Coordinates of C-alpha atoms in Angstrom, one line a residue:
Chain A
M24 CA -137.0 180.5 -40.6
A25 CA -139.5 178.5 -42.7
A26 CA -136.7 176.8 -44.1
K27 CA -135.2 176.1 -41.4
Q28 CA -137.3 174.1 -40.1
D29 CA -137.7 172.4 -43.4
R30 CA -133.9 170.9 -42.8
E31 CA -133.6 169.2 -40.0
P32 CA -130.6 167.7 -39.5
M33 CA -129.2 164.0 -41.0
F34 CA -128.9 162.3 -37.5
S35 CA -131.6 164.3 -35.8
P36 CA -132.8 162.4 -32.1
K37 CA -136.2 161.4 -34.8
N38 CA -134.0 159.4 -37.2
L39 CA -131.4 158.1 -34.7
R40 CA -134.4 156.6 -33.1
L41 CA -134.8 155.2 -36.3
I42 CA -132.1 153.2 -36.1
T43 CA -131.9 152.5 -32.2
N44 CA -136.0 151.4 -32.2
P45 CA -136.3 148.2 -34.4
I46 CA -132.5 147.1 -32.1
N47 CA -134.8 146.9 -28.9
V48 CA -138.2 147.5 -28.4
D49 CA -139.7 147.4 -32.3
N50 CA -137.0 144.7 -33.1
P51 CA -138.4 142.6 -36.6
I52 CA -138.5 139.4 -35.0
T53 CA -139.6 139.4 -30.8
K54 CA -141.7 142.4 -31.5
Q55 CA -143.0 142.9 -34.9
V56 CA -142.5 138.8 -35.4
L57 CA -141.1 139.0 -38.6
G58 CA -138.5 137.1 -40.2
I59 CA -139.1 134.1 -38.3
C60 CA -138.2 131.4 -41.2
S61 CA -134.5 132.5 -42.0
A62 CA -134.7 133.2 -37.8
L63 CA -134.5 128.8 -38.2
A64 CA -132.8 127.9 -40.4
V65 CA -129.8 129.6 -40.9
T66 CA -128.5 130.1 -37.3
V67 CA -127.3 126.5 -36.5
K68 CA -123.8 128.2 -37.1
L69 CA -122.8 131.7 -36.6
E70 CA -120.9 132.4 -39.6
P71 CA -123.7 132.1 -41.8
A72 CA -125.9 134.2 -39.7
I73 CA -123.4 137.2 -39.6
V74 CA -123.5 137.0 -43.8
M75 CA -127.6 136.6 -43.9
A76 CA -128.1 139.6 -40.9
L77 CA -125.7 141.7 -43.8
S78 CA -127.5 140.7 -46.9
V79 CA -130.9 141.1 -45.5
T80 CA -129.8 145.0 -44.2
V81 CA -128.0 145.7 -47.1
V82 CA -131.2 145.1 -49.0
V83 CA -133.6 146.0 -46.4
A84 CA -131.9 149.6 -46.6
V85 CA -131.3 150.3 -50.0
G86 CA -134.6 148.4 -51.0
N87 CA -136.6 150.9 -48.4
F88 CA -134.0 154.0 -50.0
I89 CA -135.7 153.4 -53.8
I90 CA -138.9 152.0 -52.5
S91 CA -139.7 155.5 -50.9
A92 CA -137.5 157.6 -54.2
M93 CA -140.2 156.0 -55.9
R94 CA -142.8 155.9 -53.6
N95 CA -145.1 159.0 -55.5
T96 CA -145.0 157.6 -59.0
I97 CA -146.0 153.4 -58.0
P98 CA -149.6 153.2 -59.0
S99 CA -150.6 151.6 -55.5
R100 CA -152.7 148.7 -57.6
I101 CA -149.0 147.1 -58.6
R102 CA -147.1 148.1 -55.3
I103 CA -146.2 144.6 -54.4
I104 CA -145.5 144.2 -57.9
V105 CA -142.6 147.2 -58.1
Q106 CA -141.8 146.3 -54.2
L107 CA -141.0 142.5 -55.6
V108 CA -138.5 144.1 -58.7
V109 CA -136.6 145.9 -56.4
I110 CA -136.0 143.4 -54.4
A111 CA -135.0 140.8 -56.3
A112 CA -132.9 142.8 -58.2
L113 CA -130.9 143.8 -54.9
V114 CA -131.2 140.1 -53.7
I115 CA -129.5 138.9 -56.3
L116 CA -126.9 141.9 -56.3
V117 CA -126.1 140.4 -53.2
D118 CA -126.1 136.9 -54.5
Q119 CA -123.8 137.5 -57.2
V120 CA -121.5 139.6 -54.5
L121 CA -121.2 136.6 -52.1
K122 CA -120.5 134.1 -54.3
A123 CA -117.6 135.9 -55.8
Y124 CA -116.1 136.6 -52.6
A125 CA -117.9 134.7 -49.9
Y126 CA -118.2 131.3 -51.7
N127 CA -118.0 129.1 -48.9
V128 CA -120.8 131.2 -47.0
S129 CA -122.8 131.0 -49.9
K130 CA -122.7 127.6 -50.3
Q131 CA -123.7 126.9 -46.6
L132 CA -126.4 129.5 -47.0
S133 CA -127.3 128.1 -50.4
V134 CA -130.8 128.7 -51.4
F135 CA -131.7 130.8 -47.9
V136 CA -129.7 133.9 -50.3
G137 CA -132.7 133.7 -53.2
L138 CA -135.5 133.5 -50.2
I139 CA -134.2 137.1 -48.7
I140 CA -136.9 138.1 -51.3
T141 CA -139.7 136.3 -49.4
N142 CA -138.2 137.9 -45.5
C143 CA -141.1 139.5 -44.6
I144 CA -139.2 141.8 -42.6
I145 CA -138.2 143.3 -46.4
M146 CA -141.9 143.7 -47.5
G147 CA -142.9 144.7 -44.1
R148 CA -140.8 147.9 -44.1
F149 CA -141.4 148.6 -48.0
E150 CA -145.1 148.6 -47.0
A151 CA -145.0 150.3 -43.4
F152 CA -142.6 152.5 -44.1
A153 CA -140.8 153.3 -47.3
M154 CA -143.8 153.5 -48.9
A155 CA -145.0 157.0 -46.3
N156 CA -141.5 158.8 -46.0
K157 CA -138.9 160.5 -46.9
P158 CA -135.8 158.7 -48.8
W159 CA -133.0 159.0 -46.3
P160 CA -135.2 158.3 -43.0
S161 CA -136.2 155.1 -45.1
F162 CA -132.4 154.1 -45.4
L163 CA -132.2 154.9 -41.7
D164 CA -135.7 152.3 -41.2
G165 CA -134.0 149.4 -43.0
I166 CA -130.5 149.2 -41.3
G167 CA -132.3 149.7 -37.4
N168 CA -134.1 147.1 -38.6
G169 CA -131.4 144.9 -40.6
I170 CA -129.2 145.4 -37.2
G171 CA -132.3 144.7 -34.8
Y172 CA -132.2 141.7 -36.6
G173 CA -129.2 140.4 -37.3
V174 CA -129.0 140.7 -33.3
I175 CA -130.9 138.2 -32.5
L176 CA -130.1 136.3 -35.5
V177 CA -126.1 136.3 -34.3
I178 CA -127.7 135.8 -30.5
V179 CA -129.5 132.9 -31.5
A180 CA -126.6 131.6 -33.6
F181 CA -124.0 132.0 -30.7
F182 CA -125.9 129.5 -28.2
R183 CA -126.9 126.7 -31.2
E184 CA -123.3 126.4 -32.1
L185 CA -121.9 126.6 -28.8
F186 CA -124.2 123.9 -27.5
G187 CA -125.0 121.8 -30.7
S188 CA -121.0 122.0 -32.3
G189 CA -119.3 123.1 -28.9
A190 CA -117.4 125.7 -31.7
L191 CA -117.8 129.3 -32.4
F192 CA -117.2 130.3 -36.1
G193 CA -116.1 126.6 -36.4
H194 CA -113.3 126.8 -34.1
Q195 CA -113.6 124.5 -31.6
I196 CA -114.6 126.3 -27.7
I197 CA -115.3 123.1 -25.1
P198 CA -112.6 121.4 -24.6
D199 CA -111.2 118.0 -25.2
S200 CA -111.3 117.2 -21.4
F201 CA -115.0 117.5 -21.5
Y202 CA -115.4 115.7 -24.0
N203 CA -113.8 113.3 -22.2
M204 CA -115.7 113.9 -19.0
G205 CA -118.5 112.7 -21.1
Y206 CA -120.1 115.9 -22.3
V207 CA -121.4 115.7 -25.1
N208 CA -123.0 118.2 -27.6
N209 CA -126.8 118.4 -27.6
G210 CA -128.2 117.1 -30.7
L211 CA -132.1 119.0 -30.5
V212 CA -129.9 122.7 -30.3
I213 CA -129.2 121.7 -34.4
L214 CA -133.0 120.7 -35.3
P215 CA -135.0 123.8 -35.7
P216 CA -137.5 123.1 -32.9
M217 CA -134.5 124.7 -30.5
A218 CA -134.3 128.1 -32.8
L219 CA -137.8 128.5 -31.6
F220 CA -137.5 127.9 -27.7
A221 CA -133.8 130.8 -27.9
V222 CA -136.1 133.4 -30.1
A223 CA -139.0 132.8 -27.6
T224 CA -136.7 132.9 -24.8
I225 CA -135.2 135.8 -25.4
I226 CA -138.8 137.7 -26.0
W227 CA -139.5 136.3 -22.3
V228 CA -136.2 138.2 -21.1
Q229 CA -137.3 141.3 -23.2
R230 CA -140.7 141.7 -22.2
S231 CA -139.6 140.8 -18.3
R232 CA -137.9 143.9 -18.3
N233 CA -139.2 146.0 -20.4
K234 CA -143.0 145.9 -19.1
E235 CA -144.4 148.2 -21.9
L236 CA -143.7 145.6 -24.4
I237 CA -146.5 142.9 -23.4
E238 CA -149.7 142.2 -24.8
D239 CA -153.2 141.9 -23.6
Chain B
M8 CA -147.4 115.1 14.8
K9 CA -148.0 117.9 18.0
L10 CA -144.3 118.8 18.0
I11 CA -144.0 119.4 14.2
R12 CA -146.9 121.8 14.4
N13 CA -144.5 123.3 17.6
I14 CA -142.2 123.3 15.6
L15 CA -143.9 125.1 12.8
D16 CA -145.7 127.7 14.4
K17 CA -142.7 129.1 16.2
I18 CA -141.1 129.7 12.7
K19 CA -144.4 131.3 11.1
P20 CA -143.9 134.5 13.0
Q21 CA -141.1 135.1 11.0
V22 CA -141.9 134.0 7.6
Q23 CA -145.1 135.9 7.2
E24 CA -145.4 139.5 5.8
G25 CA -142.7 141.3 7.6
G26 CA -141.1 139.0 9.3
K27 CA -137.1 138.7 9.0
Y28 CA -136.8 135.4 6.8
H29 CA -139.6 136.4 4.5
A30 CA -137.6 135.4 1.5
F31 CA -138.8 131.9 2.7
H32 CA -142.4 132.1 2.5
A33 CA -142.9 129.4 -0.5
L34 CA -140.7 127.2 1.3
F35 CA -142.5 127.2 4.4
D36 CA -146.0 127.3 3.5
A37 CA -145.0 124.1 1.1
A38 CA -143.7 122.4 4.3
E39 CA -147.0 123.4 6.4
T40 CA -149.5 122.5 3.9
F41 CA -147.5 118.9 3.5
F42 CA -148.1 118.0 7.0
F43 CA -151.4 119.5 7.6
V44 CA -154.4 120.7 5.8
P45 CA -154.8 124.0 5.6
D46 CA -157.4 126.0 7.6
V47 CA -158.6 128.3 4.5
V48 CA -162.1 128.2 4.2
T49 CA -163.5 129.2 0.6
T50 CA -165.0 132.4 1.2
K51 CA -167.2 132.4 -2.4
G52 CA -169.2 129.4 -3.8
S53 CA -167.4 126.1 -4.2
H54 CA -168.1 123.1 -5.8
I55 CA -167.2 120.2 -3.3
R56 CA -166.6 117.2 -4.6
D57 CA -165.2 115.7 -1.9
G58 CA -162.2 116.1 0.4
V59 CA -159.3 115.1 -1.6
D60 CA -157.3 118.3 -2.7
M61 CA -154.4 118.5 -5.1
K62 CA -151.4 117.0 -2.3
R63 CA -153.8 114.1 -2.2
T64 CA -154.1 113.5 -5.4
M65 CA -150.6 113.5 -6.6
F66 CA -149.6 112.0 -3.7
T67 CA -152.1 109.1 -4.8
V68 CA -150.5 108.7 -7.6
V69 CA -146.8 108.9 -6.6
V70 CA -148.0 105.4 -4.5
A71 CA -149.6 103.8 -7.3
L72 CA -146.5 104.2 -8.7
I73 CA -144.1 102.4 -5.7
P74 CA -145.1 99.2 -7.2
A75 CA -143.2 100.3 -10.8
L76 CA -140.2 101.8 -8.2
L77 CA -139.4 98.7 -6.7
F78 CA -139.7 96.5 -9.5
G79 CA -137.7 98.0 -11.8
M80 CA -135.4 98.9 -9.0
W81 CA -135.0 94.8 -8.7
N82 CA -134.5 94.8 -12.1
V83 CA -131.8 97.5 -12.8
G84 CA -129.5 94.9 -10.4
Q85 CA -131.2 91.7 -11.7
M86 CA -130.3 92.3 -15.3
H87 CA -126.9 93.4 -14.3
F88 CA -126.1 90.3 -13.1
R89 CA -127.4 88.7 -14.9
S90 CA -125.3 90.5 -17.9
M91 CA -122.6 89.3 -15.7
G92 CA -123.7 86.1 -15.9
V93 CA -123.6 86.2 -11.6
S94 CA -126.9 84.7 -9.8
V95 CA -127.4 86.8 -6.6
D96 CA -130.5 86.9 -4.3
I97 CA -134.0 88.9 -4.5
L98 CA -132.1 91.4 -2.1
D99 CA -128.6 92.0 -3.3
A100 CA -130.1 93.1 -7.3
F101 CA -132.7 95.4 -5.6
W102 CA -130.0 97.4 -3.3
Y103 CA -127.7 97.1 -6.3
G104 CA -130.7 98.7 -8.5
F105 CA -131.8 100.9 -5.3
L106 CA -128.2 102.2 -5.3
R107 CA -128.6 103.1 -9.2
V108 CA -132.0 104.5 -9.8
L109 CA -131.6 106.4 -6.4
P110 CA -129.9 109.3 -7.8
L111 CA -131.5 109.6 -11.0
I112 CA -134.4 110.6 -8.1
L113 CA -132.4 112.4 -6.5
V114 CA -131.1 114.6 -9.3
T115 CA -135.0 114.8 -10.9
Y116 CA -136.9 116.2 -7.9
G117 CA -133.6 118.3 -6.5
V118 CA -133.8 120.0 -9.8
G119 CA -137.3 120.0 -10.5
L120 CA -138.7 121.2 -7.2
G121 CA -135.6 124.0 -7.0
I122 CA -136.9 125.6 -10.3
E123 CA -140.4 125.3 -8.9
I124 CA -139.5 127.0 -5.6
A125 CA -137.6 129.5 -7.5
F126 CA -140.9 130.9 -9.9
A127 CA -142.7 130.7 -7.3
Q128 CA -140.9 132.6 -4.6
S129 CA -140.8 134.8 -7.7
R130 CA -144.2 134.9 -8.4
G131 CA -145.8 135.7 -5.0
H132 CA -147.3 132.0 -5.4
E133 CA -147.8 128.8 -3.5
V134 CA -145.0 126.2 -3.9
N135 CA -147.7 124.0 -5.6
E136 CA -147.0 119.7 -5.4
G137 CA -146.9 119.1 -9.2
F138 CA -143.6 117.9 -9.5
F139 CA -144.4 115.5 -6.9
V140 CA -145.4 113.4 -9.3
S141 CA -143.3 114.4 -12.3
G142 CA -140.3 114.0 -10.8
M143 CA -141.3 110.4 -9.4
L144 CA -142.6 109.3 -13.2
I145 CA -139.3 111.0 -15.0
P146 CA -136.9 108.2 -13.4
L147 CA -139.2 105.6 -14.0
I148 CA -139.1 106.4 -17.9
V149 CA -135.2 107.1 -18.5
P150 CA -132.7 103.9 -19.0
V151 CA -131.0 103.6 -15.5
T152 CA -127.4 104.8 -17.2
T153 CA -128.6 108.4 -18.4
P154 CA -126.0 110.7 -17.0
L155 CA -126.7 112.6 -13.9
W156 CA -125.9 116.5 -15.9
I157 CA -128.3 115.2 -19.0
L158 CA -131.1 114.7 -16.8
A159 CA -130.7 118.2 -14.9
I160 CA -130.5 119.8 -18.3
A161 CA -133.3 117.6 -19.6
V162 CA -135.3 118.5 -16.2
A163 CA -134.5 122.0 -15.9
F164 CA -135.8 122.2 -19.8
A165 CA -139.0 120.9 -19.1
V166 CA -140.0 122.4 -15.8
V167 CA -139.0 125.9 -17.5
F168 CA -141.0 125.4 -20.7
G169 CA -143.2 123.2 -20.6
K170 CA -144.9 124.1 -17.1
E171 CA -143.6 127.2 -15.8
V172 CA -143.9 129.6 -18.7
F173 CA -147.5 129.0 -18.9
G174 CA -148.5 129.9 -15.6
G175 CA -147.6 126.2 -13.4
T176 CA -149.1 123.9 -12.3
G177 CA -151.8 122.8 -13.9
M178 CA -151.8 125.2 -16.2
N179 CA -149.4 122.8 -18.7
I180 CA -149.9 122.0 -21.9
V181 CA -148.0 119.0 -22.2
N182 CA -147.1 116.8 -19.6
P183 CA -144.1 117.6 -18.5
A184 CA -142.3 113.6 -17.5
L185 CA -142.8 112.8 -21.4
L186 CA -141.4 116.7 -22.3
T187 CA -137.9 115.6 -20.4
R188 CA -138.0 112.4 -21.7
A189 CA -138.4 113.7 -25.6
F190 CA -135.7 116.0 -24.7
L191 CA -133.4 113.8 -23.7
F192 CA -134.4 111.0 -26.3
F193 CA -133.7 114.2 -29.2
S194 CA -131.4 116.0 -27.5
Y195 CA -128.7 112.8 -26.7
P196 CA -129.6 109.9 -28.9
A197 CA -127.3 108.4 -27.8
A198 CA -127.4 107.8 -24.2
M199 CA -131.6 107.6 -24.9
S200 CA -130.9 104.0 -27.5
G201 CA -129.3 101.7 -28.5
D202 CA -128.1 98.6 -26.6
K203 CA -126.0 100.2 -24.3
V204 CA -128.0 102.3 -22.6
W205 CA -130.6 99.7 -20.7
I206 CA -128.5 97.8 -18.1
A207 CA -126.2 99.6 -15.5
A208 CA -122.5 98.6 -16.2
K209 CA -123.6 95.6 -18.5
A210 CA -120.8 92.5 -19.3
D211 CA -119.8 93.5 -23.0
A212 CA -120.5 90.4 -24.2
F213 CA -124.7 90.7 -22.9
S214 CA -127.1 92.0 -26.0
G215 CA -129.0 94.7 -24.1
A216 CA -131.3 95.2 -26.5
T217 CA -135.0 96.1 -25.6
P218 CA -137.3 93.8 -27.2
L219 CA -138.8 96.4 -29.3
A220 CA -135.4 97.4 -30.4
E221 CA -135.2 93.5 -31.6
L222 CA -138.3 94.1 -33.3
T223 CA -137.3 96.7 -34.9
A224 CA -134.2 95.0 -36.4
G225 CA -136.4 92.6 -37.7
H226 CA -135.7 89.7 -35.2
S227 CA -138.7 88.3 -32.9
A228 CA -139.1 89.8 -29.8
G229 CA -137.5 86.7 -27.6
L230 CA -139.9 86.9 -25.1
S231 CA -142.8 84.8 -24.4
P232 CA -146.0 86.4 -23.3
L233 CA -145.5 85.2 -19.5
D234 CA -141.9 87.2 -19.2
M235 CA -143.5 90.2 -20.5
I236 CA -146.1 90.5 -18.2
I237 CA -143.2 89.5 -14.9
G238 CA -141.1 92.5 -17.2
A239 CA -137.3 90.9 -16.7
Y240 CA -136.2 92.1 -19.6
P241 CA -133.9 95.6 -20.6
G242 CA -136.5 98.6 -20.4
S243 CA -137.3 102.0 -18.8
V244 CA -136.9 101.6 -15.2
G245 CA -140.4 101.3 -14.8
E246 CA -141.9 100.6 -17.4
T247 CA -141.1 97.2 -17.9
S248 CA -143.6 95.1 -15.6
V249 CA -147.4 94.8 -16.4
I250 CA -147.9 93.4 -13.1
A251 CA -146.7 96.7 -11.1
I252 CA -148.1 98.6 -13.2
A253 CA -151.4 96.9 -13.3
I254 CA -151.2 97.6 -9.1
G255 CA -150.6 100.9 -10.4
A256 CA -153.6 100.9 -12.1
F257 CA -155.6 99.4 -9.7
I258 CA -155.0 102.3 -7.1
L259 CA -155.5 104.9 -9.5
L260 CA -159.3 104.0 -10.6
Y261 CA -160.1 103.1 -7.4
T262 CA -159.5 105.9 -6.2
G263 CA -161.1 108.0 -9.4
V264 CA -157.8 109.8 -10.1
A265 CA -157.2 108.4 -13.1
S266 CA -160.2 108.6 -15.5
W267 CA -160.8 105.2 -16.4
K268 CA -162.0 105.7 -20.1
I269 CA -159.0 107.5 -21.2
M270 CA -157.0 104.1 -20.1
T271 CA -160.1 101.9 -21.3
S272 CA -159.5 103.8 -24.9
F273 CA -155.7 104.3 -25.3
F274 CA -155.6 100.6 -25.2
V275 CA -158.4 99.5 -27.7
G276 CA -156.5 102.1 -29.9
G277 CA -153.5 100.4 -29.4
L278 CA -155.5 96.9 -29.5
A279 CA -157.2 98.1 -33.0
M280 CA -153.9 99.3 -34.6
A281 CA -152.1 96.0 -34.3
L282 CA -154.9 94.2 -35.3
I283 CA -155.5 96.3 -38.8
L284 CA -151.6 96.2 -38.5
N285 CA -151.1 92.8 -38.5
L286 CA -153.1 91.9 -41.8
F287 CA -150.7 93.3 -43.1
A288 CA -147.9 91.0 -42.0
S289 CA -148.0 88.7 -44.9
S290 CA -147.6 91.7 -47.4
F291 CA -144.1 92.8 -45.6
P292 CA -142.9 90.2 -44.5
A293 CA -139.5 92.0 -43.3
N294 CA -141.3 93.9 -40.9
S295 CA -141.4 91.4 -38.0
Y296 CA -143.2 93.8 -35.9
L297 CA -146.4 93.2 -38.1
Q298 CA -146.1 90.1 -37.0
L299 CA -146.4 90.7 -33.8
P300 CA -150.2 89.1 -31.9
A301 CA -151.4 92.2 -31.3
W302 CA -152.0 91.7 -27.4
E303 CA -148.6 91.6 -27.2
H304 CA -147.6 95.2 -28.2
L305 CA -149.6 96.2 -24.9
L306 CA -147.6 94.1 -22.8
I307 CA -144.2 95.5 -24.3
G308 CA -142.1 98.4 -24.2
G309 CA -143.7 101.5 -22.4
F310 CA -147.2 100.9 -23.7
A311 CA -149.1 100.1 -20.2
F312 CA -147.0 102.8 -18.1
G313 CA -148.3 105.2 -20.4
G314 CA -151.5 104.1 -20.9
V315 CA -151.5 104.3 -17.1
F316 CA -149.1 106.8 -15.8
M317 CA -148.8 109.1 -18.6
I318 CA -151.9 109.7 -20.7
T319 CA -154.6 110.2 -18.0
D320 CA -152.3 112.7 -16.2
P321 CA -155.8 115.1 -15.6
V322 CA -154.2 118.6 -16.8
T323 CA -153.0 117.3 -20.2
A324 CA -156.1 115.1 -21.5
S325 CA -159.4 116.1 -22.8
Q326 CA -161.9 116.9 -20.3
T327 CA -165.1 116.4 -21.8
E328 CA -166.5 113.1 -21.7
I329 CA -167.2 112.3 -25.6
G330 CA -163.1 114.2 -25.5
K331 CA -161.7 111.4 -23.3
W332 CA -162.8 108.2 -25.2
I333 CA -161.4 110.1 -28.9
Y334 CA -158.4 111.3 -27.1
G335 CA -157.4 108.0 -25.4
F336 CA -158.4 105.8 -28.6
L337 CA -156.6 108.1 -30.5
G338 CA -153.2 108.4 -28.8
G339 CA -153.2 104.3 -28.3
L340 CA -153.2 103.9 -31.8
L341 CA -150.9 106.4 -32.8
A342 CA -148.6 104.8 -30.2
I343 CA -148.5 101.9 -32.4
M344 CA -149.2 103.3 -35.2
V345 CA -145.3 105.1 -35.2
R346 CA -143.9 102.3 -33.4
V347 CA -144.2 99.4 -36.0
L348 CA -144.4 101.9 -39.1
N349 CA -141.4 103.5 -38.3
P350 CA -138.1 102.7 -38.2
A351 CA -136.3 105.3 -36.7
Y352 CA -138.8 104.7 -33.5
P353 CA -138.6 101.9 -32.3
E354 CA -141.3 103.2 -29.6
G355 CA -143.6 105.6 -30.6
V356 CA -145.8 106.2 -27.1
M357 CA -143.9 108.9 -25.9
L358 CA -144.7 110.8 -29.0
A359 CA -147.9 109.7 -29.5
I360 CA -149.2 111.1 -25.8
L361 CA -147.2 114.1 -26.5
F362 CA -149.2 114.8 -30.0
M363 CA -152.5 113.7 -28.5
N364 CA -151.8 116.4 -25.3
I365 CA -151.7 118.9 -28.1
F366 CA -154.6 117.7 -29.8
A367 CA -157.0 117.9 -26.6
P368 CA -158.1 121.4 -26.8
T369 CA -158.8 121.0 -30.0
I370 CA -160.8 117.6 -29.1
D371 CA -162.6 119.3 -26.6
Y372 CA -163.2 122.4 -28.4
Y373 CA -165.5 120.3 -31.2
V374 CA -167.1 118.0 -28.7
V375 CA -168.8 120.6 -26.9
E376 CA -169.9 122.7 -30.4
A377 CA -171.2 119.2 -31.5
N378 CA -173.2 119.9 -28.0
I379 CA -174.2 123.3 -28.9
K380 CA -175.3 122.4 -32.0
K381 CA -177.2 119.5 -31.0
R382 CA -178.9 121.7 -27.9
L383 CA -179.7 124.3 -30.3
K384 CA -182.1 122.0 -32.6
R385 CA -183.6 120.8 -29.8
A386 CA -184.7 124.3 -28.9
R387 CA -185.6 125.1 -32.2
V388 CA -188.2 122.7 -32.5
V389 CA -190.0 123.0 -29.4
F390 CA -189.7 126.6 -30.1
N391 CA -191.3 126.3 -34.1
S392 CA -193.7 123.8 -32.3
K393 CA -194.8 126.0 -29.7
N394 CA -195.1 128.7 -32.5
L395 CA -197.5 126.4 -34.5

């Protein structure tokens, strides 16, 4: 009886919520307000945004797993350094994989791949979740937060590429006839401030649909 | 008037709570208070200055803008025909300009009021008059050739993100009209700068550069001071004529709608910065902006218009009396600094005023803190002397 209670199924409702919550009500960008800087930097076009989202998901999920596995052996006074070593190692791996298999995107992302190290979501999840939970839930929590982050990135990048360059994934979407009639791409959408407005609009929409999220 | 009252009274039951057309109550309220002073009386203690409410205040500003608007319409026609090499009389020029400027006004009001009413409706607020002034300011600070769909997007952006997200009229942090212009400027630079956009249907051979652009390019302004005051040169619709703006300034100051402290300190700030920059004129001969006499800075471009109609906006300006001096002075200072020293921006008034809008609450905070400190000190002196 007792043994049965200890072992909960791998995808119990509680574990599934670790994935679904960060995508919606506990979104790292719109609720926890973490990782804003990269949401501004890599969302000019869709392709780098998706690659960035995948990279961060891998790093935060695997990192969460590793940190959680050694959480009982990390001396708490040096835990930040240990966490950084894990993140740095993972980021270097991701960077090498990108360079090998997606060289063009890796060039576009340039310094921002390296800057995943400083993405506050990763450190935030290590501190807030992995240090206090078992490896498997931590892994799921990483996946959930990575996807939650990625969803926002993709929405922002979709609008920025569509209105800023008239294209999606580099293919022109807005037809030439529009341009001949006098349509012009919006120059402000390319600039970082507009990403803030896009994120703000998402936050606005989310909070007016779900009143529980409104803070006083 | 009686006729209008009768019509309104007839409609009233239908839009009130429970009526058939309750959904349109905000629109009805707006129309009713436009024609008649509301008979609602404050029930708690109130602070009465005089009988002027927001609707009358806003309307005063619109009246003050009319000289600049009329002159702008004439100037649009006049510049058009001058670029073609045709000479026409005043009325023909005015009529042409009227037809070119009217669509800008209609689009601005249509989009802006549409959004305002939609928000007021969904929040259960009254529709208020805030957009009357913005809607009149916006057509005056854009080039006459601005495509209407671009203008519509910019107005929508400014009303939603400049005003409605903060809670509507009176809650905005930055001036919505200037936000519209900033959005246009950064989003569609080709439609907002250069020498093609300032004159409607310009002949190709005619140079349509504004005096500011000429100065940035290293030429002279090409205008005598008298030309600058009259204002028959290319520029945004309502910004060119100092005379028309001065009439507006007189109306605003006489009725007390605009703060004379902000207005004065803005011009003093601009003059001070221009005088400082003049000192460096001989060190940098390539920048012909530095050689422009300081007082001429106040006459060209949007400086006069910004100083009279934009920086004095009571919602976005500093509220404290000392703060108003600081606010206006820094605004003028920055406007001339951007204009002269940054080659990417021939005009700095828009950016300077938006920047100061952001800083107005900070200025107020420190003014109030300083006052508290001063009074505390006084209180302590009294307290100590009593204890002795």
